[in-house]
PDB file of C-alpha atoms and ligand atoms in Angstrom:
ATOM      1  CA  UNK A   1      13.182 -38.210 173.679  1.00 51.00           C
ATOM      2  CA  UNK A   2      12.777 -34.460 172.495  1.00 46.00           C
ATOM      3  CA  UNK A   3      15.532 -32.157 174.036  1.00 46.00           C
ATOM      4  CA  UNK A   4      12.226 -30.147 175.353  1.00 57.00           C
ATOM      5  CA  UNK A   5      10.388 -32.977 176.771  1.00 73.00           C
ATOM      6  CA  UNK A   6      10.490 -33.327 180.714  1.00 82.00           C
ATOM      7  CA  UNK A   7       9.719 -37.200 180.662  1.00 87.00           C
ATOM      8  CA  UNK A   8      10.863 -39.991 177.968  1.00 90.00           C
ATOM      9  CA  UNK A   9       7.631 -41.691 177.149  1.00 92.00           C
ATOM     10  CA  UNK A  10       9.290 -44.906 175.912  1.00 92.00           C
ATOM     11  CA  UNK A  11       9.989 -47.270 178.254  1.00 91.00           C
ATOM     12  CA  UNK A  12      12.786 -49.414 177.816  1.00 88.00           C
ATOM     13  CA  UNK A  13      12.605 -53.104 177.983  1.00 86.00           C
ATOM     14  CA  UNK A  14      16.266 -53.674 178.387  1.00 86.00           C
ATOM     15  CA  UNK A  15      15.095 -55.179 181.989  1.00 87.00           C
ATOM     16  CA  UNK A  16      12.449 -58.130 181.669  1.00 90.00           C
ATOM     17  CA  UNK A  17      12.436 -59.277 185.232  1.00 88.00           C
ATOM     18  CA  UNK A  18      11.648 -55.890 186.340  1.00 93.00           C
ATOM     19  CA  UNK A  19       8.048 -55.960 187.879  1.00 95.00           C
ATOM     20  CA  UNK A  20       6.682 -52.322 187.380  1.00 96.00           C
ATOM     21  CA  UNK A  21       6.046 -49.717 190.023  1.00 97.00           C
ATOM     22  CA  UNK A  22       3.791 -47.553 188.572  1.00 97.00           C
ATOM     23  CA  UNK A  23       4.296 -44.985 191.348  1.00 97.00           C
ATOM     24  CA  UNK A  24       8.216 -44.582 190.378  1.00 96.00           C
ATOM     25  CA  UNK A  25       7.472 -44.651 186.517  1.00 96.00           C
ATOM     26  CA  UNK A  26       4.885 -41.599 186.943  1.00 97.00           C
ATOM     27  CA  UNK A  27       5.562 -39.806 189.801  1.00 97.00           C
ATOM     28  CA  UNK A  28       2.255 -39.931 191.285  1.00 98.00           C
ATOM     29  CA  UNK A  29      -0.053 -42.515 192.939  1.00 98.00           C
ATOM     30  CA  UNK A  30      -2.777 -41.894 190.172  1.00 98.00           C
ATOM     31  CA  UNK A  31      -4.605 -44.946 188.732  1.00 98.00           C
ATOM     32  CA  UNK A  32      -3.056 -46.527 186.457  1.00 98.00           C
ATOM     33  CA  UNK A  33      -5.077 -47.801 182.984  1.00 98.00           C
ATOM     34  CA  UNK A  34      -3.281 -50.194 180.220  1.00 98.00           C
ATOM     35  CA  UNK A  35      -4.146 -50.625 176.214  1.00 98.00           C
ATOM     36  CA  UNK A  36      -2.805 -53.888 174.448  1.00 98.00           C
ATOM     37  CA  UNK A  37      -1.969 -54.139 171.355  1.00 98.00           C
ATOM     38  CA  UNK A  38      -2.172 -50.662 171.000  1.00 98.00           C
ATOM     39  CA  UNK A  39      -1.396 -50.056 167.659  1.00 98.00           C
ATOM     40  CA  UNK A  40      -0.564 -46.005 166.422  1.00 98.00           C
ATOM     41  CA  UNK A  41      -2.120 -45.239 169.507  1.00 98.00           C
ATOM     42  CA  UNK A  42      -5.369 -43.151 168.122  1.00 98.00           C
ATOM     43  CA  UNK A  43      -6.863 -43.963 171.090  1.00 98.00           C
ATOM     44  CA  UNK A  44      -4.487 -43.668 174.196  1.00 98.00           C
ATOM     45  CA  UNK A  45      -2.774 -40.615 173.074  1.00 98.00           C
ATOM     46  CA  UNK A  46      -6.433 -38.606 172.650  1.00 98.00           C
ATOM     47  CA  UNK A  47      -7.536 -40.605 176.050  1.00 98.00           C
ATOM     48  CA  UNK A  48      -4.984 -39.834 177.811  1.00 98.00           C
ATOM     49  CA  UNK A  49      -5.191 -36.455 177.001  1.00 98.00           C
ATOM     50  CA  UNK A  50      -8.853 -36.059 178.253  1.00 98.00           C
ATOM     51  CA  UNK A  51      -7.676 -38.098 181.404  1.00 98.00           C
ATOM     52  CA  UNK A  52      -5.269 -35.931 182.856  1.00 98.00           C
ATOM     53  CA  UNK A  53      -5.895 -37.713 186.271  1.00 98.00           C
ATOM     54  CA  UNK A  54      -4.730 -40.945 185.036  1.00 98.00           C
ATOM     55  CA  UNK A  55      -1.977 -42.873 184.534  1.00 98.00           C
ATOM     56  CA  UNK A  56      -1.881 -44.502 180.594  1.00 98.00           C
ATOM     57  CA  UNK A  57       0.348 -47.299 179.500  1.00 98.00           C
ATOM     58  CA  UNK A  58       0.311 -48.269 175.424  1.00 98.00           C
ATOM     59  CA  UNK A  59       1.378 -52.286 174.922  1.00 98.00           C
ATOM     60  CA  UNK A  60       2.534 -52.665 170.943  1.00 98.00           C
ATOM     61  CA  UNK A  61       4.935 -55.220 170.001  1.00 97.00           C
ATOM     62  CA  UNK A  62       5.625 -53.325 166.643  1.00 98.00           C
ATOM     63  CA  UNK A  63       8.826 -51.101 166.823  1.00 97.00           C
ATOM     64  CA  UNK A  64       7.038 -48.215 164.732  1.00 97.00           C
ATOM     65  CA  UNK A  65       3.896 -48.406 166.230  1.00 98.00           C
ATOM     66  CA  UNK A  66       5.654 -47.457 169.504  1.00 97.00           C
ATOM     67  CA  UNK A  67       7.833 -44.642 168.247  1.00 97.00           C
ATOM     68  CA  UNK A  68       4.884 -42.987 166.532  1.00 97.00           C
ATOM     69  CA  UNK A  69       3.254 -43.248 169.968  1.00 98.00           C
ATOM     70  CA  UNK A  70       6.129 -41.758 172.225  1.00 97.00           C
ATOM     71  CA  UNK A  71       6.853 -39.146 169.613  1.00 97.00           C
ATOM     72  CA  UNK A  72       3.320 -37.963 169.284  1.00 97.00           C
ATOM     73  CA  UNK A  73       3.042 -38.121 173.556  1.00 98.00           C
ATOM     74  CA  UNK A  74       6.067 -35.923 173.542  1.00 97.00           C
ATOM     75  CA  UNK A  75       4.370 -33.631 170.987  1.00 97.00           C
ATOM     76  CA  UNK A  76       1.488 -33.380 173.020  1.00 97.00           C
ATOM     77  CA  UNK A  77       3.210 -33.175 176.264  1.00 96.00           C
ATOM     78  CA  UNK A  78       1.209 -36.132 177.399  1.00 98.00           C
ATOM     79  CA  UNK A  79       3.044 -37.046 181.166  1.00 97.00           C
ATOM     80  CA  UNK A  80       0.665 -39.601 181.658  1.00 98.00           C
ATOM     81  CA  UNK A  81       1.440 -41.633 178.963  1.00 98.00           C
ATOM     82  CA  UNK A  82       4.042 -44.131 178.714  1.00 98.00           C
ATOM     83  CA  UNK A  83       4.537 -46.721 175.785  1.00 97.00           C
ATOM     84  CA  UNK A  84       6.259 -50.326 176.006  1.00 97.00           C
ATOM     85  CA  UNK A  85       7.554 -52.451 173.284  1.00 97.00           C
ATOM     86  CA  UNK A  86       6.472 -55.965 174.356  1.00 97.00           C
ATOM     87  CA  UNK A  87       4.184 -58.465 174.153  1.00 97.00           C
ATOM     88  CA  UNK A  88       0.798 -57.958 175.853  1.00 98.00           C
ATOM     89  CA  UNK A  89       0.255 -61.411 177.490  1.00 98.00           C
ATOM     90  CA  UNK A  90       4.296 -61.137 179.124  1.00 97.00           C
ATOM     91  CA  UNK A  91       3.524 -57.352 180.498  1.00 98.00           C
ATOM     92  CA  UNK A  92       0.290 -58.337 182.134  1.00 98.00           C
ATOM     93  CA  UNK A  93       1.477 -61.734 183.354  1.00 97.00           C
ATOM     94  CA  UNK A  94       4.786 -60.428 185.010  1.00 97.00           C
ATOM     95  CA  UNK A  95       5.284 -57.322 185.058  1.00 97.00           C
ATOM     96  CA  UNK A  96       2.360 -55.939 186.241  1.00 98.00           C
ATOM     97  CA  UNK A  97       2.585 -55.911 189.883  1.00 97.00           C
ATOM     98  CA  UNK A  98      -0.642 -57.865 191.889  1.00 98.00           C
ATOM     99  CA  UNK A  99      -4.124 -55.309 191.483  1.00 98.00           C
ATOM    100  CA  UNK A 100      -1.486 -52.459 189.714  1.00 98.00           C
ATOM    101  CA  UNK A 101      -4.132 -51.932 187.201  1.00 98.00           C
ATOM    102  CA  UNK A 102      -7.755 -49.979 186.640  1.00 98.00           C
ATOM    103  CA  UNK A 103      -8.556 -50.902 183.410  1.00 98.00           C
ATOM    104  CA  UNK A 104      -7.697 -53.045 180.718  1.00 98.00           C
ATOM    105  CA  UNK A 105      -8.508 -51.630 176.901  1.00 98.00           C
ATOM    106  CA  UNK A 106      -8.702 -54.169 174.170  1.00 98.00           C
ATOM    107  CA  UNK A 107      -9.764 -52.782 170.929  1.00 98.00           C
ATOM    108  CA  UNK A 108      -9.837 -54.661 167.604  1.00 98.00           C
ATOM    109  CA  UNK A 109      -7.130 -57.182 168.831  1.00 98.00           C
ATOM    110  CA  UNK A 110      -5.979 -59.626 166.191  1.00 98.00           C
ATOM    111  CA  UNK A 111      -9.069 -62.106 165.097  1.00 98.00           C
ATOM    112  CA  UNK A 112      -7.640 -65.121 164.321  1.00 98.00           C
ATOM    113  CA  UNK A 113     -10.154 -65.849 162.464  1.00 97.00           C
ATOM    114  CA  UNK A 114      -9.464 -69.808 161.664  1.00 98.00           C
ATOM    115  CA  UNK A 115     -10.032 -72.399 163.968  1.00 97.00           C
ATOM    116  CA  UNK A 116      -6.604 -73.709 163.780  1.00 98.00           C
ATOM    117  CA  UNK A 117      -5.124 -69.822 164.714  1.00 98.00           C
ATOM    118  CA  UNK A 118      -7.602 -69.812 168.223  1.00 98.00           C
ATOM    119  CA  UNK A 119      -4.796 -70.411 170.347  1.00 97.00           C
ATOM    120  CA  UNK A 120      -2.909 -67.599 168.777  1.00 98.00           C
ATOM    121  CA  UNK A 121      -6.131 -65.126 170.262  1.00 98.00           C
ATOM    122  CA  UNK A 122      -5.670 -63.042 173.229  1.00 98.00           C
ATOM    123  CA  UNK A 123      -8.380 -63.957 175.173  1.00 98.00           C
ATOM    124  CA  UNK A 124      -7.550 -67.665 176.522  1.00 98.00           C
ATOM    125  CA  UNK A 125      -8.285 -68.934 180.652  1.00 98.00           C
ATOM    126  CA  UNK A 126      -4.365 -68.196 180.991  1.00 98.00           C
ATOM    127  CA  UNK A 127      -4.123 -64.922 179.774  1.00 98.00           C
ATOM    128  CA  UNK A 128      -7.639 -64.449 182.042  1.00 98.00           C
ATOM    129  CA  UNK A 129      -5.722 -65.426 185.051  1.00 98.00           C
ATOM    130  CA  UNK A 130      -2.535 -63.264 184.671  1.00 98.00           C
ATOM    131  CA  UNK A 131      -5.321 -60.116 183.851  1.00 98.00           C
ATOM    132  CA  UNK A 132      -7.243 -60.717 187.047  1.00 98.00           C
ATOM    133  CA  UNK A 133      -4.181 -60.343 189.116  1.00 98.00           C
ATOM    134  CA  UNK A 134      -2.876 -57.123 187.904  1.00 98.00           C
ATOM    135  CA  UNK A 135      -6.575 -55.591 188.235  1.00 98.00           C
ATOM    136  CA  UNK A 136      -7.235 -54.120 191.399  1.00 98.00           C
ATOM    137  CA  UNK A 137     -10.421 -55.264 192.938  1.00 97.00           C
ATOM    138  CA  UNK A 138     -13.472 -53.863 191.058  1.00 96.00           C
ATOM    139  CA  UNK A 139     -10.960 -53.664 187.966  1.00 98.00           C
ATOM    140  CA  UNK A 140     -12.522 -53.841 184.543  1.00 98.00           C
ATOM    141  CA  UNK A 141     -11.077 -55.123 181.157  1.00 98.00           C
ATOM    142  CA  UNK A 142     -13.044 -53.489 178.217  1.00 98.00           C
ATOM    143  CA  UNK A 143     -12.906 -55.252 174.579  1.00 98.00           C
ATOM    144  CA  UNK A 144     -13.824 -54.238 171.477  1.00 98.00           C
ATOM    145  CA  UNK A 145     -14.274 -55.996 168.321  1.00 98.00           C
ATOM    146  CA  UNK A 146     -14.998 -55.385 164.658  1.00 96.00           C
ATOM    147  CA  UNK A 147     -15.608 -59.899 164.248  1.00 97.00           C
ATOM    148  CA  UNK A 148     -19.149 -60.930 166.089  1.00 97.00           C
ATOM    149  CA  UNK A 149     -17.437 -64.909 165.998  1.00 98.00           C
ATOM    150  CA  UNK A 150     -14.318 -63.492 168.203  1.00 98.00           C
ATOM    151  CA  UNK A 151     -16.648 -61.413 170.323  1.00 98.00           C
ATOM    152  CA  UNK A 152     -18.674 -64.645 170.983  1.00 98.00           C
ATOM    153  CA  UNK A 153     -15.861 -66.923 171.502  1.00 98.00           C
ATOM    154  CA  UNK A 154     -14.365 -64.743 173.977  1.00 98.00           C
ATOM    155  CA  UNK A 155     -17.297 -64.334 175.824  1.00 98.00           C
ATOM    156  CA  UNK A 156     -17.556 -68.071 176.699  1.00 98.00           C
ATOM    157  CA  UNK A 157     -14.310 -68.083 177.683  1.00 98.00           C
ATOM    158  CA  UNK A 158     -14.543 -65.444 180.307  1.00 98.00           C
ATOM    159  CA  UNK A 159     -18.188 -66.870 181.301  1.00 98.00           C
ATOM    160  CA  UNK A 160     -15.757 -70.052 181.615  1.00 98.00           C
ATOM    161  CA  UNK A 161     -13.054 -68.556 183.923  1.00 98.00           C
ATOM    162  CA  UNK A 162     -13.612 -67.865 187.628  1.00 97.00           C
ATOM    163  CA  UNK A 163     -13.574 -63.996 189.024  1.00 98.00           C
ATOM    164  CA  UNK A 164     -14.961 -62.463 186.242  1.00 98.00           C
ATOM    165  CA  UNK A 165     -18.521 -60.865 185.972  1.00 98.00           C
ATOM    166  CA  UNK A 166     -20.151 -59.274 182.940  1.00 98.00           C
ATOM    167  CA  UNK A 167     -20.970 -55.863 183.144  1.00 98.00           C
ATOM    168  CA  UNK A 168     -22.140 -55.052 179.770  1.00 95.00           C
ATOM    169  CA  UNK A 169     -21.651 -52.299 178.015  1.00 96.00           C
ATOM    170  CA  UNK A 170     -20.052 -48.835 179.034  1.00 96.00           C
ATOM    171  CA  UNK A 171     -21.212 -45.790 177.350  1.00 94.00           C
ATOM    172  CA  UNK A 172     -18.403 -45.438 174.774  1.00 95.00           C
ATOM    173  CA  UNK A 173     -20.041 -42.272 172.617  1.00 93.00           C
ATOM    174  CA  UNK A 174     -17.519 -39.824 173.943  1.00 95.00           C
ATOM    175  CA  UNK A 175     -14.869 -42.025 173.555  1.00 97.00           C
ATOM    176  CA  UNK A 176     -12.065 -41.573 171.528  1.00 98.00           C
ATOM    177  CA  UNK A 177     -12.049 -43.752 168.081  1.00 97.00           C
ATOM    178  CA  UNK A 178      -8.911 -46.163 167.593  1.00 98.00           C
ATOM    179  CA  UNK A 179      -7.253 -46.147 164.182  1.00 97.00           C
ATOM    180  CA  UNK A 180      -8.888 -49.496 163.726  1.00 97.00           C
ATOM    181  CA  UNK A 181     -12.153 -48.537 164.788  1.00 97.00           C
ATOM    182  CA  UNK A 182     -12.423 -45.234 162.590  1.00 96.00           C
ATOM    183  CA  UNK A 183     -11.168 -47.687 158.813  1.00 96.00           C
ATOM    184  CA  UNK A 184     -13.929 -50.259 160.019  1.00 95.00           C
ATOM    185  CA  UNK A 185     -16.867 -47.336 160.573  1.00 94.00           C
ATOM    186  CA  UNK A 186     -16.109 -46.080 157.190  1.00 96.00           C
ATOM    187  CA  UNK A 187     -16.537 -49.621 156.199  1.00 96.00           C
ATOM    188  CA  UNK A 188     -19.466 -49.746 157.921  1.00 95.00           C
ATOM    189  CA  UNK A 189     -18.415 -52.587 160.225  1.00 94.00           C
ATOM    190  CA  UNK A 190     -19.988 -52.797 163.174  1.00 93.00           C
ATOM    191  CA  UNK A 191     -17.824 -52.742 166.344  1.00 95.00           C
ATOM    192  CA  UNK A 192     -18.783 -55.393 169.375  1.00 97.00           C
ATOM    193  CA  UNK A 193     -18.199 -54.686 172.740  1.00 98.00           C
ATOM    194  CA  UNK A 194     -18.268 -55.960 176.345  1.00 98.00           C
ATOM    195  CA  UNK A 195     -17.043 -55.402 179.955  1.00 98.00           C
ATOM    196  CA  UNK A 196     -16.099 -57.802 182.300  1.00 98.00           C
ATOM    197  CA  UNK A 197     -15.236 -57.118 185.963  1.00 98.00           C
ATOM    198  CA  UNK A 198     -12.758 -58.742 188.386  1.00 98.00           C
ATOM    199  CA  UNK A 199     -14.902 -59.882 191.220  1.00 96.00           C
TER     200      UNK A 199
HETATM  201  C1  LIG B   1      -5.779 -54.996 164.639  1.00 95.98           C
HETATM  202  S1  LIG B   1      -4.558 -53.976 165.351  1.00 95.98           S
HETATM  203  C2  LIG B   1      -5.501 -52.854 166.382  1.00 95.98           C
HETATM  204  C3  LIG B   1      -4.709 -51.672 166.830  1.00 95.98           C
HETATM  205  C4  LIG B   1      -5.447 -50.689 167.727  1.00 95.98           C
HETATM  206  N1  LIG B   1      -5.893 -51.314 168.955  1.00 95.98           N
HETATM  207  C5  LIG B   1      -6.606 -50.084 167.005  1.00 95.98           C
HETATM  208  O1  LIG B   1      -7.759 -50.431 167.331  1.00 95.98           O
HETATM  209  O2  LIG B   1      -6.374 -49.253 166.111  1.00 95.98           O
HETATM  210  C6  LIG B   1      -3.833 -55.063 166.553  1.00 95.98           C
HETATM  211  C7  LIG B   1      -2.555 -54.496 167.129  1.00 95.98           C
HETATM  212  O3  LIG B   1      -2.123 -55.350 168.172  1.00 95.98           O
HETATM  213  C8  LIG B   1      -0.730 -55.555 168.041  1.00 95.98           C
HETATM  214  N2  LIG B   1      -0.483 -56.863 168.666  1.00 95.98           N
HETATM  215  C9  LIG B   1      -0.903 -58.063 168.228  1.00 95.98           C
HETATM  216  N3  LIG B   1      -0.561 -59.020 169.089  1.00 95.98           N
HETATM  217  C10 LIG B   1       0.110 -58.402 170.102  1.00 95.98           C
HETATM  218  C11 LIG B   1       0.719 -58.867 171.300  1.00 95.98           C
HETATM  219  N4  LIG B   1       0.708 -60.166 171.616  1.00 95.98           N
HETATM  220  N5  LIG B   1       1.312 -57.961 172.101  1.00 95.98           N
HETATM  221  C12 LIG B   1       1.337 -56.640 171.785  1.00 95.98           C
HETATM  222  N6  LIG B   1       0.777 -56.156 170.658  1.00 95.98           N
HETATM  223  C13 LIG B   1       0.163 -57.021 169.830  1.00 95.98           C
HETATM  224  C14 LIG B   1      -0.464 -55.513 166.560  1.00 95.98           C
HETATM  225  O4  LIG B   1       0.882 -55.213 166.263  1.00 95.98           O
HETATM  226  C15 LIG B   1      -1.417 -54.402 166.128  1.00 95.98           C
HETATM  227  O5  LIG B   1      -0.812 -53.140 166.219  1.00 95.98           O
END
C-alpha cells in the first residue's frame, strides 16, 4: 500500500474460511458489484471510478494482474475498489455471503475452446448455483464474449439452470472497454453479450 493511501486495496487471502462482509471491508452499506477474472483491470478501475456510489471487487488469480490493479486504485484514489487474488468460482461459492452481490461482470473469460477443455469454462450449473446465491434478489450477472460458440454454449446452460431469466442486452456504449475488449475491436472481433437475472 502507498504511504499516502488511506485504504490498502489488496485484500489478503491469508484467511479462506472467511465469508466476506462487505460492510466492514468498505465502510459503507453501498452495493456491492464483482468482476471475475478481471485481468489488468481496464475495466473496474475506470468503472469504478465513474461509480463512486458503488462498491467494486476485481477477482484475478494472476499475482501481477492484481498488483497492477491495487497499485493503479491507489493511484487513482479509488476507495471503492478492492482486488482479491483467488479463484473466481471459490470467491463466489464461499465467500460471498447469501444475496451480498449486485452484479456479476464477466468479460472475455477464458474460451476453452475444445470440447475436451468445456469443463474447464466458467459458466457450468455449479458455478450457476453458487452465483445465484451471492446475488441479491433482482441481481444480474453480465457476460461478454469475443467466441459466438462460448456465448452459445453458455446460454443453454443458464436456459438449463433454474432462477435465472434472460434479460438481454444492457446498453454498454458508455461503458468502459476491458483490455481484452479494446485488442479484439482493433481486431475487429466482434464482442457477444447477454444478461441474465436471478429470479
Ligand atoms: C481472457 S482474460 C480477460 C481479462 C479481462 N476480463 C479483460 O477483458 O481484459 C481472462 C482473465 O481471467 C483470469 N482467470 C481465468 N480463470 C480464472 C479463475 N478461475 N479465477 C480468477 N481469474 C481467472 C485470467 O488470469 C485472465 O486474466
Amino acid at each position: 500500500m502507498s504511504e499516502s493511501a488511506s485504504f490498502d486495496p489488496w485484500i489478503a487471502n491469508d484467511d479462506l474460511l472467511r465469508v466476506f462482509n462487505w460492510q466492514e471491508v468498505f465502510g459503507n452499506a453501498n452495493p456491492v458489484e464483482i468482476e471475475l477474472g478481471a485481468g489488468d483491470g481496464g475495466f473496474i478501475l475506470e468503472y469504478a471510478k465513474r461509480n463512486p456510489q458503488k462498491n467494486f471487487i476485481a477477482i484475478e488469480r494472476l499475482k501481477g494482474r492484481v498488483s497492477k490493479i491495487a497499485k493503479r486504485a491507489v493511484q487513482r484514489d479509488l476507495s471503492n475498489l478492492r482486488a482479491l487474488r483467488l479463484q473466481s468460482e471459490y470467491v463466489i461459492g464461499y465467500m460471498c455471503s447469501p444475496g451480498s452481490i449486485s452484479v456479476i461482470h464477466i468479460m472475455f473469460p477464458d474460451p476453452w475452446p475444445k470440447r475436451r477443455h468445456f469443463k474447464f469454462r466458467l459458466i457450468q450449473l455449479e458455478f450457476l448455483a453458487k452465483a445465484h446465491k451471492a446475488l441479491a434478489n433482482g441481481g444480474v450477472v453480465r457476460f461478454t464474449t469475443d467466441h459466438e460458440e462460448y456465448f452459445q454454449w453458455a446460454n443453454r446452460v443458464w436456459a438449463s439452470a433454474p432462477g435465472w431469466k434472460n434479460i438481454g442486452v444492457w446498453d454498454a456504449s458508455d461503458d468502459p472497454k476491458s483490455d481484452f475488449q479494446q485488442q479484439f475491436e482493433a481486431e475487429g472481433k466482434q464482442s457477444h453479450r447477454c444478461q441474465w437475472m436471478k429470479i
